[in-house]
Each structure stands twice: as C-alpha cells, then as structure tokens.
Amino acid sequence: VPFAGYAMPVQYPAGIMAEHRQCREAAALFDVSHMGQVKLVGEDAAAALETLVPVDVVGLGEGKQRYAFFTNDAGGLLDDLMFSRPAAADRAAFGDLFLVVNAACKDQDIAHMTTHIGHRCQVVPMPERALLALQGPQAVTALSRLAPGVAALTFMTGGRFELAGADCFVTRSGYTGEDGFEISVPAAQADALARALLAQPEVKPCGLGARDTLRLEAGLCLYG
C-alpha cells in the first residue's frame, strides 16, 4: 500500500497472525526504509539537539543510543525519535549524531531541526540509505552468522559492521517488544542484505500489519 511516499507491504502470504508469532518466537525481518535517517555534523551538534528534546544528549556515550521527543514551544509532542552517538572513527560516515525519525514526520522533523539548530550544526538527510529491522528472540543468532560482533551489542547500543559486503550502522533496538536490531544499509545493497537475512532459517518477512500488532501488544507508542 502507499505509505509516506513508499510502497509498503502490509502482510505477506502467511498473514499478520503468523508474522506476529514469527517475531515473538523466532526472527522477523521488516523493511522500514520509509523512516527518516539524518546525521548531525559538527562539534556543537549534541548541545544543539538538546535544545529541541527534553533528554540528555550531551552526556550520551560513544556507541550508545537514546529515545527522545521533539517538543513544541508549549511542551507538547511533535514526534519521537531515536538518536545514537557513533564512535569517533565512524563519524565521517554517520555524523556526530545519527538520528532515525518517523516516516510520516521526517520532512517536518528535518525542517524543524534545520530552522532551529541548522546554524549550529549541519543537518544532513540520508535518503541514500535503507533501513531493515530484524526482530525477535532469535534475531541475534541469525545476524551473528553475517557479523559475529553484533552479539556483543547490548540493548540501546550500536556500531558499524559489514553485513553481506555492505557498510552498515547497526543498533540493538527496535519497536516490537522483542530483542532485535535496526540496520542502516546503503539502499543499493539493501536487497542483497535482506535476501541474506531471509536465507537464515530463523527469519521470515513481516509487514506493517504485524509491526502494529506487536507494538500494541507490547504497550508501545503507535504514531497517530
């Protein structure tokens, strides 16, 4: 179906119930490339972003990720987002801060940052990158076959890994109530990586329908 300017799968032939159980019991692969990926570049990036979110950005350590909200002038919520601080060696590729924002809000979120902090750091959208989410209790087993180092990540941490020949930024996070990973990958290599993940015996594809039911069951925010 059309969603945020993308053609998105609601479900695959097995159906939403089967996909939901697949994520709870094994591992599920979601294409979430419609999400907005943005890097903030500059020494002042963390202090600048902290003026827009009621969250400690400056104190975030290397390789760590945090959940935040953009607020309006009255303290109401504009959108939620995830942000990471890449290791020093990875900042040329992924910025001083690496952000993932909601698909339906990414244009307004980028405009909000550009307007309010664009004079303090560079706000650089990354439409050339796709985003895959591998979720479920067996996600680490499947992903470790492609890059054994991902097993060392703990919840809400991330780093740079080569997966199926692609230069990826991987965080151990997600939005299903399960363990799992979100994988930023060059769009041109996303198809090959998705196929490499789906070749693992624990993994099956899941669509937007199961993504919503998993979030609701886990009591997580569902945009809109």
C-alpha positions in Angstrom: 0.0 0.0 0.0 1.1 3.6 -0.4 2.6 4.9 2.9 4.7 8.0 3.4 5.6 8.1 -0.3 6.7 4.4 -0.3 5.0 1.2 -1.5 4.9 -0.8 1.8 3.9 -4.4 2.5 1.0 -4.8 4.9 1.4 -8.5 5.1 3.0 -11.5 3.3 1.1 -14.7 2.3 1.3 -16.2 5.7 -0.8 -13.4 7.2 -0.5 -11.0 10.1 -1.1 -13.5 12.9 1.6 -15.9 11.6 4.0 -12.9 11.2 3.2 -11.7 14.7 4.0 -15.2 16.1 7.2 -15.4 14.0 8.5 -12.3 15.7 7.6 -13.5 19.1 9.1 -17.0 18.7 11.9 -16.7 16.2 13.0 -13.7 14.0 11.2 -11.4 11.7 12.6 -9.0 9.0 10.8 -5.7 8.4 11.6 -3.2 5.7 11.4 0.2 7.4 13.2 2.2 4.8 10.4 4.7 4.8 11.8 6.0 8.2 13.9 9.2 8.0 17.7 8.8 8.6 19.6 12.0 9.4 23.1 12.8 10.6 24.0 15.9 12.6 27.6 17.1 11.9 29.6 19.5 14.0 31.2 19.8 17.4 28.1 21.6 18.7 25.6 19.0 17.4 24.8 17.4 20.8 24.3 20.7 22.6 22.2 21.9 19.7 19.9 18.9 19.6 19.5 19.1 23.4 17.7 22.5 22.9 14.9 20.6 21.0 14.4 17.5 23.1 13.9 17.1 26.9 16.6 14.4 27.0 20.3 14.4 27.9 22.1 14.4 24.6 25.5 15.8 25.6 26.0 13.0 28.1 25.4 10.2 25.7 28.5 8.0 25.4 30.0 6.7 22.2 28.2 3.7 20.7 25.1 4.4 22.8 21.5 5.2 21.6 18.7 7.0 23.3 15.0 7.6 22.8 13.7 11.2 22.6 10.9 13.6 21.7 10.7 16.8 19.7 8.6 19.2 21.6 6.8 22.4 20.6 7.1 25.7 22.4 4.3 24.7 24.8 6.0 21.4 25.7 3.6 19.3 23.6 4.9 16.4 21.5 5.8 16.9 17.8 7.3 13.5 17.2 9.5 10.8 18.8 12.9 9.7 17.5 16.0 7.6 18.2 19.5 9.1 18.2 22.9 7.5 18.5 26.5 8.8 19.0 28.7 6.9 16.6 32.3 6.1 17.6 34.9 8.7 16.6 36.2 6.6 13.7 32.6 6.3 12.2 31.5 10.0 12.4 32.7 10.9 8.9 30.1 8.4 7.6 27.4 8.6 10.2 27.8 12.0 11.8 28.4 13.3 15.3 24.9 12.1 15.9 22.8 9.7 13.9 19.0 10.1 14.1 16.1 8.0 13.0 12.7 9.8 12.8 9.2 8.7 11.8 8.3 8.4 8.2 5.2 10.5 8.2 7.0 13.3 10.0 10.5 13.2 8.5 10.1 16.3 6.3 8.8 18.4 9.1 11.4 17.0 11.6 14.2 17.8 9.2 12.7 21.3 8.6 12.3 21.7 12.4 16.0 20.9 13.0 17.2 23.0 10.1 15.3 26.0 11.3 16.2 25.8 14.9 19.7 24.3 15.0 20.9 24.5 11.4 23.1 27.5 12.3 24.9 25.4 14.9 25.5 22.1 13.1 24.9 20.6 9.7 21.5 18.7 9.3 22.1 16.1 6.6 19.3 13.8 5.5 20.4 10.4 4.3 17.9 9.3 1.7 20.6 7.1 0.1 20.3 4.6 2.9 17.7 2.0 3.6 16.7 0.6 7.0 16.0 -3.0 7.9 14.7 -4.2 11.3 15.5 -7.8 12.4 13.4 -8.5 15.4 12.7 -11.5 17.7 14.4 -13.7 20.3 16.5 -15.5 17.6 17.5 -12.3 15.7 20.9 -12.3 17.3 21.5 -15.9 16.2 20.7 -15.1 12.6 22.5 -11.8 12.4 25.6 -13.2 14.1 26.2 -15.5 11.2 26.8 -12.5 9.0 28.7 -10.5 11.6 29.7 -12.3 14.8 30.5 -9.0 16.5 26.8 -7.9 16.7 26.3 -10.3 19.6 28.4 -8.1 21.8 26.0 -5.2 21.4 23.6 -4.6 24.3 20.2 -3.0 24.3 20.3 0.6 23.0 23.9 0.4 21.8 25.2 0.4 18.2 28.2 0.4 15.9 29.5 0.0 12.4 29.5 -3.5 10.9 30.0 -5.1 7.4 27.0 -7.2 6.6 26.9 -9.1 3.3 29.5 -6.8 1.9 27.6 -3.6 2.9 28.8 -0.9 5.3 26.1 -0.8 7.9 25.3 1.0 11.2 23.6 -1.4 13.5 21.8 -0.7 16.7 20.4 -3.3 19.1 16.9 -1.7 19.4 13.5 -1.9 17.8 9.8 -1.4 18.3 8.3 -4.8 18.7 8.8 -5.6 22.4 11.5 -8.1 21.4 15.2 -8.2 21.2 16.4 -7.2 17.8 18.4 -4.9 15.6 17.8 -2.0 13.3 20.2 -1.9 10.3 21.1 1.2 8.3 22.4 0.0 4.9 23.2 1.7 1.6 19.9 1.5 -0.5 21.7 -0.1 -3.4 22.8 -3.0 -1.2 19.6 -3.4 0.8 18.1 -6.1 -1.4 21.1 -8.3 -1.2 21.3 -7.9 2.6 17.6 -8.6 3.0 18.0 -11.8 1.0 21.0 -12.8 3.0 19.0 -12.4 6.2 15.9 -14.2 4.8 18.2 -17.1 3.9 18.7 -17.7 7.6 16.4 -20.5 8.9 15.1 -18.4 11.8 14.0 -15.4 9.7 10.8 -14.7 7.7 9.5 -11.4 6.3 6.9 -9.3 8.1 4.9 -6.3 7.1 3.2 -3.2 8.6 0.3 -5.1 10.0 2.3 -7.2 12.4 4.5 -4.3 13.2 1.5 -2.5 14.5 0.0 -5.5 16.4 3.4 -6.2 18.0 3.7 -2.6 19.2 0.2 -2.5 20.6 0.6 -5.9 22.4 3.8 -4.6 24.0 2.2 -1.3 25.0 4.5 0.8 22.9 3.6 4.2 21.3 2.0 3.9 17.9 2.3 7.2 15.9 -1.1 8.8 15.1 
